[in-house]
Short mmCIF file of C-alpha atoms and ligand atoms in Angstrom, two decimals:
data_model
loop_
_atom_site.label_atom_id
_atom_site.label_comp_id
_atom_site.label_asym_id
_atom_site.label_seq_id
_atom_site.Cartn_x
_atom_site.Cartn_y
_atom_site.Cartn_z
CA MET W 1 89.19 86.16 118.58
CA THR W 2 92.60 87.35 120.10
CA ALA W 3 93.76 90.44 119.03
CA THR W 4 97.45 91.37 117.71
CA THR W 5 99.33 94.15 118.67
CA PRO W 6 100.34 96.16 115.76
CA ARG W 7 103.94 96.25 114.84
CA THR W 8 105.31 99.62 115.31
CA ALA W 9 108.36 99.28 113.87
CA TYR W 10 110.72 96.52 111.29
CA ASP W 11 112.35 94.07 113.50
CA ILE W 12 116.17 94.18 111.57
CA PRO W 13 117.10 90.49 111.30
CA ILE W 14 120.89 90.16 112.66
CA GLU W 15 122.07 89.34 109.08
CA ALA W 16 120.90 92.71 107.72
CA ASP W 17 122.15 95.32 110.29
CA VAL W 18 125.81 96.70 109.56
CA ASN W 19 126.28 96.46 113.84
CA THR W 20 125.49 92.84 113.94
CA ALA W 21 125.63 90.95 110.86
CA PRO W 22 128.70 88.35 110.56
CA SER W 23 131.53 89.50 108.40
CA LEU W 24 131.03 88.77 104.25
CA LEU W 25 133.50 85.94 104.65
CA ASP W 26 131.82 84.34 107.96
CA GLY W 27 128.30 85.04 106.56
CA ALA W 28 128.73 83.51 103.28
CA MET W 29 130.12 80.33 104.41
CA SER W 30 127.59 80.03 107.19
CA LEU W 31 124.30 81.97 106.53
CA GLU W 32 121.32 79.82 104.95
CA LEU W 33 119.08 82.33 103.16
CA SER W 34 116.16 81.34 100.47
CA PRO W 35 114.61 83.48 97.63
CA ARG W 36 111.13 82.80 99.55
CA ARG W 37 112.52 84.62 102.68
CA CYS W 38 114.28 87.46 100.94
CA ASN W 39 111.69 88.66 98.66
CA VAL W 40 110.63 92.37 98.18
CA GLU W 41 108.57 92.48 101.45
CA TYR W 42 111.86 91.61 103.53
CA TRP W 43 113.93 94.18 101.31
CA LEU W 44 111.48 96.87 102.18
CA GLY W 45 111.89 95.87 105.84
CA ALA W 46 115.75 94.36 106.73
CA VAL W 47 117.30 96.40 103.86
CA ALA W 48 115.62 99.73 103.16
CA GLN W 49 114.69 100.08 106.90
CA GLY W 50 117.71 98.36 108.20
CA THR W 51 121.50 98.40 106.35
CA LEU W 52 119.96 101.39 104.73
CA ARG W 53 118.71 103.38 107.84
CA GLY W 54 120.14 106.71 108.27
CA MET W 55 123.10 106.30 105.59
CA VAL W 56 124.07 109.33 103.03
CA ASN W 57 126.19 108.20 99.93
CA GLY W 58 126.09 104.76 101.52
CA HIS W 59 128.14 105.49 104.98
CA SER W 60 126.58 106.53 108.37
CA ALA W 61 126.04 110.53 107.78
CA GLY W 62 128.91 111.48 110.80
CA ALA W 63 131.38 108.88 108.81
CA VAL W 64 134.79 111.12 107.61
CA VAL W 65 136.93 111.31 104.46
CA PRO W 66 140.06 112.51 106.29
CA ASP W 67 141.55 115.05 104.43
CA TRP W 68 144.91 112.96 103.50
CA MET W 69 142.32 111.29 101.15
CA ARG W 70 141.08 114.50 99.43
CA GLY W 71 144.72 115.50 98.31
CA SER W 72 146.86 113.86 95.50
CA GLY W 73 149.27 110.87 96.13
CA PRO W 74 149.31 107.14 96.09
CA LEU W 75 146.39 106.16 98.51
CA ARG W 76 144.01 108.86 97.13
CA GLN W 77 145.39 106.99 93.25
CA ALA W 78 144.74 103.31 94.83
CA LEU W 79 141.38 104.15 96.04
CA ILE W 80 140.00 106.22 93.34
CA GLU W 81 141.45 103.07 90.78
CA GLU W 82 139.54 100.65 93.12
CA PHE W 83 136.47 102.58 93.17
CA ALA W 84 135.96 103.56 89.55
CA PHE W 85 136.83 99.88 88.85
CA ARG W 86 134.50 98.72 91.60
CA SER W 87 131.79 101.04 90.00
CA ILE W 88 131.95 99.88 86.63
CA ALA W 89 131.73 96.10 87.65
CA GLU W 90 128.62 96.65 89.76
CA GLU W 91 126.83 98.44 86.85
CA LYS W 92 127.65 95.44 84.65
CA ALA W 93 126.32 93.19 87.28
CA THR W 94 122.80 95.50 87.57
CA ARG W 95 122.66 95.06 83.98
CA ALA W 96 123.04 91.43 83.50
CA ILE W 97 120.82 90.60 86.42
CA SER W 98 117.99 91.86 84.42
CA TYR W 99 118.12 89.02 82.50
CA LEU W 100 117.65 86.80 86.01
CA VAL W 101 114.54 88.83 86.60
CA LEU W 102 113.33 88.15 83.22
CA ASN W 103 113.56 84.52 83.45
CA ALA W 104 113.38 83.66 87.28
CA PRO W 105 110.94 80.91 87.26
CA ASP W 106 108.51 81.73 90.16
CA THR W 107 107.51 85.16 91.96
CA ASP W 108 109.83 85.29 95.08
CA THR W 109 113.00 84.18 93.07
CA MET W 110 111.90 87.14 90.30
CA GLU W 111 111.63 89.37 93.51
CA PHE W 112 115.05 88.31 94.64
CA PHE W 113 116.76 89.15 91.71
CA ALA W 114 114.50 92.35 91.14
CA THR W 115 116.03 93.34 94.85
CA GLN W 116 119.49 92.40 93.66
CA LEU W 117 119.60 94.25 90.68
CA LEU W 118 118.79 97.43 92.60
CA ASP W 119 121.16 96.56 95.84
CA GLU W 120 124.04 96.52 92.83
CA ALA W 121 122.76 99.94 91.17
CA ARG W 122 122.94 101.11 94.60
CA HIS W 123 126.77 99.50 94.93
CA ALA W 124 127.53 101.17 91.56
CA SER W 125 126.10 104.95 92.79
CA VAL W 126 127.99 105.06 95.96
CA PHE W 127 131.23 103.83 94.85
CA ARG W 128 130.83 107.14 92.42
CA GLY W 129 129.68 108.87 94.66
CA HIS W 130 132.75 108.20 97.02
CA LEU W 131 134.84 109.23 94.29
CA LEU W 132 133.07 112.65 94.48
CA GLU W 133 133.52 112.78 97.99
CA LEU W 134 137.37 112.62 97.46
CA GLY W 135 137.38 115.44 95.26
CA VAL W 136 136.63 114.33 91.95
CA ALA W 137 134.66 117.43 90.39
CA ARG W 138 131.06 115.97 89.06
CA ASP W 139 131.68 117.20 85.17
CA GLU W 140 134.67 114.91 85.10
CA LEU W 141 133.47 111.69 86.71
CA SER W 142 132.92 109.80 83.55
CA ALA W 143 136.24 110.99 82.11
CA THR W 144 137.97 110.06 85.41
CA ILE W 145 136.27 106.43 85.53
CA GLU W 146 137.18 105.88 82.01
CA ALA W 147 140.66 107.08 82.34
CA LEU W 148 141.72 105.28 85.52
CA ALA W 149 139.43 102.05 84.99
CA GLY W 150 138.97 102.36 81.33
CA VAL W 151 141.73 99.47 80.28
CA ASP W 152 140.94 97.36 83.38
CA ARG W 153 137.59 97.16 82.26
CA ASP W 154 138.22 95.89 78.71
CA ARG W 155 141.09 93.38 79.82
CA VAL W 156 138.40 92.37 82.83
CA LEU W 157 134.94 92.78 82.50
CA VAL W 158 134.49 92.42 79.23
CA PRO W 159 135.26 89.36 78.90
CA LEU W 160 133.68 87.86 82.08
CA GLU W 161 130.61 89.51 80.47
CA GLN W 162 131.34 87.80 76.82
CA PHE W 163 131.11 84.70 78.87
CA GLY W 164 128.05 85.21 80.98
CA LEU W 165 125.79 87.69 79.28
CA PRO W 166 124.65 85.33 76.28
CA LEU W 167 123.40 82.39 78.51
CA GLY W 168 120.54 84.74 80.08
CA ARG W 169 120.10 87.02 77.20
CA ASP W 170 120.40 84.58 74.15
CA ASP W 171 119.58 80.97 75.99
CA SER W 172 116.91 82.44 78.40
CA ASP W 173 119.47 79.62 81.01
CA PHE W 174 118.30 81.03 84.39
CA ILE W 175 120.00 78.79 86.36
CA GLY W 176 123.42 79.09 84.11
CA GLY W 177 123.35 82.62 84.82
CA VAL W 178 122.61 82.75 88.52
CA VAL W 179 125.81 80.53 88.50
CA VAL W 180 127.90 82.59 86.79
CA LEU W 181 126.72 85.44 88.91
CA THR W 182 127.22 83.09 92.01
CA VAL W 183 130.12 81.02 91.56
CA LEU W 184 132.08 83.16 88.97
CA VAL W 185 131.44 86.47 89.79
CA GLU W 186 130.47 87.01 93.35
CA GLY W 187 132.22 84.20 94.74
CA VAL W 188 135.28 85.09 93.31
CA LEU W 189 135.20 88.74 94.11
CA ALA W 190 133.69 88.92 97.77
CA PRO W 191 137.22 87.94 99.41
CA ALA W 192 138.72 91.44 97.72
CA ALA W 193 135.55 93.48 98.98
CA GLU W 194 136.57 92.29 102.56
CA LEU W 195 140.44 92.97 102.32
CA SER W 196 139.20 96.53 100.82
CA GLU W 197 136.74 97.09 104.04
CA ARG W 198 140.05 95.73 106.25
CA LYS W 199 142.21 97.76 104.07
CA TRP W 200 140.80 101.63 104.56
CA ARG W 201 138.95 101.30 107.71
CA VAL W 202 141.22 103.84 109.51
CA LEU W 203 142.55 105.38 106.49
CA ASP W 204 139.01 106.08 104.97
CA PRO W 205 136.49 105.57 107.57
CA ALA W 206 133.47 106.62 104.96
CA ALA W 207 135.16 104.11 102.33
CA ALA W 208 135.17 101.01 104.88
CA GLU W 209 131.47 101.68 105.55
CA ILE W 210 130.55 101.70 102.12
CA GLU W 211 132.43 98.52 101.66
CA ARG W 212 131.01 97.14 104.94
CA ALA W 213 127.09 98.01 103.59
CA ALA W 214 128.06 96.50 100.38
CA GLY W 215 129.24 93.64 102.16
CA VAL W 216 125.93 93.02 104.14
CA ASP W 217 124.17 93.06 100.81
CA GLU W 218 126.81 90.23 99.36
CA ILE W 219 125.99 88.10 102.04
CA ARG W 220 122.38 87.89 100.87
CA HIS W 221 123.19 87.69 97.54
CA LEU W 222 125.76 84.86 98.10
CA SER W 223 123.32 82.90 100.25
CA VAL W 224 120.07 83.29 98.18
CA GLY W 225 122.04 82.29 95.03
CA SER W 226 123.81 79.31 96.33
CA SER W 227 120.19 78.24 97.90
CA VAL W 228 118.92 78.96 94.48
CA VAL W 229 121.38 76.56 92.34
CA LYS W 230 121.26 73.53 95.43
CA THR W 231 117.58 73.41 95.28
CA TYR W 232 117.89 73.48 91.38
CA LEU W 233 120.26 70.71 91.23
CA GLU W 234 118.41 68.42 93.51
CA ALA W 235 115.80 68.80 91.44
CA ASN W 236 117.41 68.11 88.44
CA PRO W 237 120.52 66.17 89.15
CA SER W 238 120.97 65.58 85.23
CA GLU W 239 122.00 68.50 84.95
CA LEU W 240 125.11 68.20 87.23
CA PRO W 241 127.40 67.88 84.19
CA ARG W 242 126.70 70.89 82.66
CA VAL W 243 126.89 72.70 85.63
CA LYS W 244 130.10 71.64 86.32
CA ASP W 245 131.29 72.01 83.12
CA LEU W 246 130.02 75.41 83.27
CA ILE W 247 132.24 76.25 85.99
CA GLY W 248 135.03 74.60 84.99
CA ARG W 249 135.15 77.02 81.76
CA GLY W 250 134.52 79.75 83.74
CA ARG W 251 137.78 79.02 86.37
CA ALA W 252 139.76 78.49 82.79
CA MET W 253 138.72 82.39 81.53
CA TRP W 254 138.98 83.60 84.82
CA ALA W 255 143.05 82.22 85.14
CA GLN W 256 143.67 83.76 81.94
CA LEU W 257 142.37 87.52 82.91
CA PRO W 258 145.40 90.01 84.13
CA VAL W 259 143.40 90.23 87.62
CA LEU W 260 146.56 89.85 89.59
CA GLU W 261 148.33 92.37 87.97
CA MET W 262 145.59 94.95 88.74
CA LEU W 263 145.03 94.00 91.97
CA LEU W 264 148.92 94.25 92.63
CA ARG W 265 149.39 97.71 90.76
CA ARG W 266 146.68 98.79 93.63
CA GLU W 267 148.48 97.26 96.52
CA MET W 268 151.56 98.82 95.51
CA LEU W 269 149.90 102.47 95.32
CA PHE W 270 148.31 101.68 98.66
CA GLN W 271 151.58 100.25 100.17
CA GLU W 272 153.13 103.49 98.90
CA GLY W 273 150.48 105.56 100.75
CA MET W 274 150.12 103.50 103.89
CA THR W 275 153.85 104.25 105.29
CA GLN W 276 153.19 107.62 104.81
CA ARG W 277 150.30 107.67 107.16
CA ALA W 278 152.09 105.05 109.75
CA ALA W 279 151.18 107.10 112.62
CA GLU W 280 147.69 107.48 112.14
CA ILE W 281 147.40 103.57 111.03
CA GLY W 282 149.37 102.72 114.81
CA ASP W 283 148.65 99.18 115.46
CA TYR W 284 145.49 98.50 113.76
CA GLU W 285 145.36 94.58 112.53
CA ILE W 286 144.29 94.21 109.39
CA TRP W 287 143.67 90.58 110.45
CA PRO W 288 144.37 89.18 113.88
CA GLY W 289 147.81 88.92 115.04
CA ARG W 290 148.64 91.00 112.17
CA ARG W 291 149.37 94.91 112.11
CA LEU W 292 148.55 96.65 108.55
CA ILE W 293 151.54 98.23 108.83
CA ASP W 294 153.46 95.34 108.56
CA SER W 295 152.10 93.80 106.03
CA ARG W 296 153.06 93.66 102.32
CA PRO W 297 150.99 93.63 99.11
CA GLU W 298 151.97 90.28 98.12
CA GLU W 299 150.82 89.18 101.34
CA ARG W 300 147.56 91.03 101.24
CA LEU W 301 146.51 89.43 97.90
CA ALA W 302 147.55 86.14 99.00
CA THR W 303 145.40 86.09 101.87
CA ALA W 304 142.44 87.50 100.31
CA ALA W 305 143.03 84.48 97.22
CA THR W 306 143.19 82.04 100.41
CA TRP W 307 140.02 83.42 101.74
CA SER W 308 138.15 83.00 98.07
CA TYR W 309 139.50 79.41 97.89
CA GLU W 310 138.01 78.66 101.32
CA MET W 311 134.59 80.22 100.79
CA GLN W 312 134.42 78.90 97.48
CA GLU W 313 135.07 75.69 98.28
CA SER W 314 132.34 75.79 101.14
CA ARG W 315 129.92 77.38 98.86
CA LEU W 316 130.35 74.79 95.85
CA ALA W 317 129.71 71.72 98.59
CA TYR W 318 126.86 73.25 100.35
CA MET W 319 125.50 73.19 96.31
CA GLY W 320 126.33 69.68 95.60
CA LEU W 321 129.14 71.23 93.39
CA SER W 322 132.62 69.99 95.11
FE1 FE2 M 1 127.54 94.65 94.51
FE1 FE2 M 2 126.08 91.57 94.90
#
């Protein structure tokens, strides 16, 4: 009989460590993860004891919220609007994922979506928590979120919810729900999160760390979600036309939503605030070869749109849906 050495600590996989994981875009385009790997056992080790180790409010304990983010002005306004909206989006995702947990076809897949449900609830919580760190009073938090993101919620998130929620809630359509979440929600929004992390890196390091850790979760969500769809379509090729039709209808719906208008409004605020902090930003590059201080609102959005397109194309090809 051979003795095994008891493990004293969990070995954190590369993709779950905020210091070693690839960027959200690189990871979401290249990593392959399955529900079998990313079950509850994986989450308890890799995420709870890895990604989240030592974190307070979703960032490292020493991460700073600079004074200029606490005083009123366009930078603070831009971030509060962004995180208020994101907190609502993450909460809606959490609630919707409960139908994927309910309808999951096997234990590993059920466990994976149970962990994703918790991840999204955590994201909603840390975005709200950062609003408190920016000086929003606790008893004014709900009213602030409503005032700054209520209209965008009704114009963007509610139609998205009305499109996706009936699949799991009314039709017990598991794979339809996964396609909406992976292709039409996370696949579309991930590049905006990457842009946000890069934009705030110097101006609000705590916010950037929150985005980074959420991005590490997002890599896993996109990779496992894609793997679930790929495996399903390989086993059920007759479903291909229905899934393609769902994606087509979802994209047509996205095209009707005033997302660009919302993002541009925030980028304009960011631009106004950023120019006031040129000394702190210095030569920091938002992407290789481009200084943040020289970048323009439309340029940043166009770049994020390119990332979004490239990521979606590579993921759809992987799933057999291009
Ligand atoms: Fe999330
Ligand atoms: Fe996610």
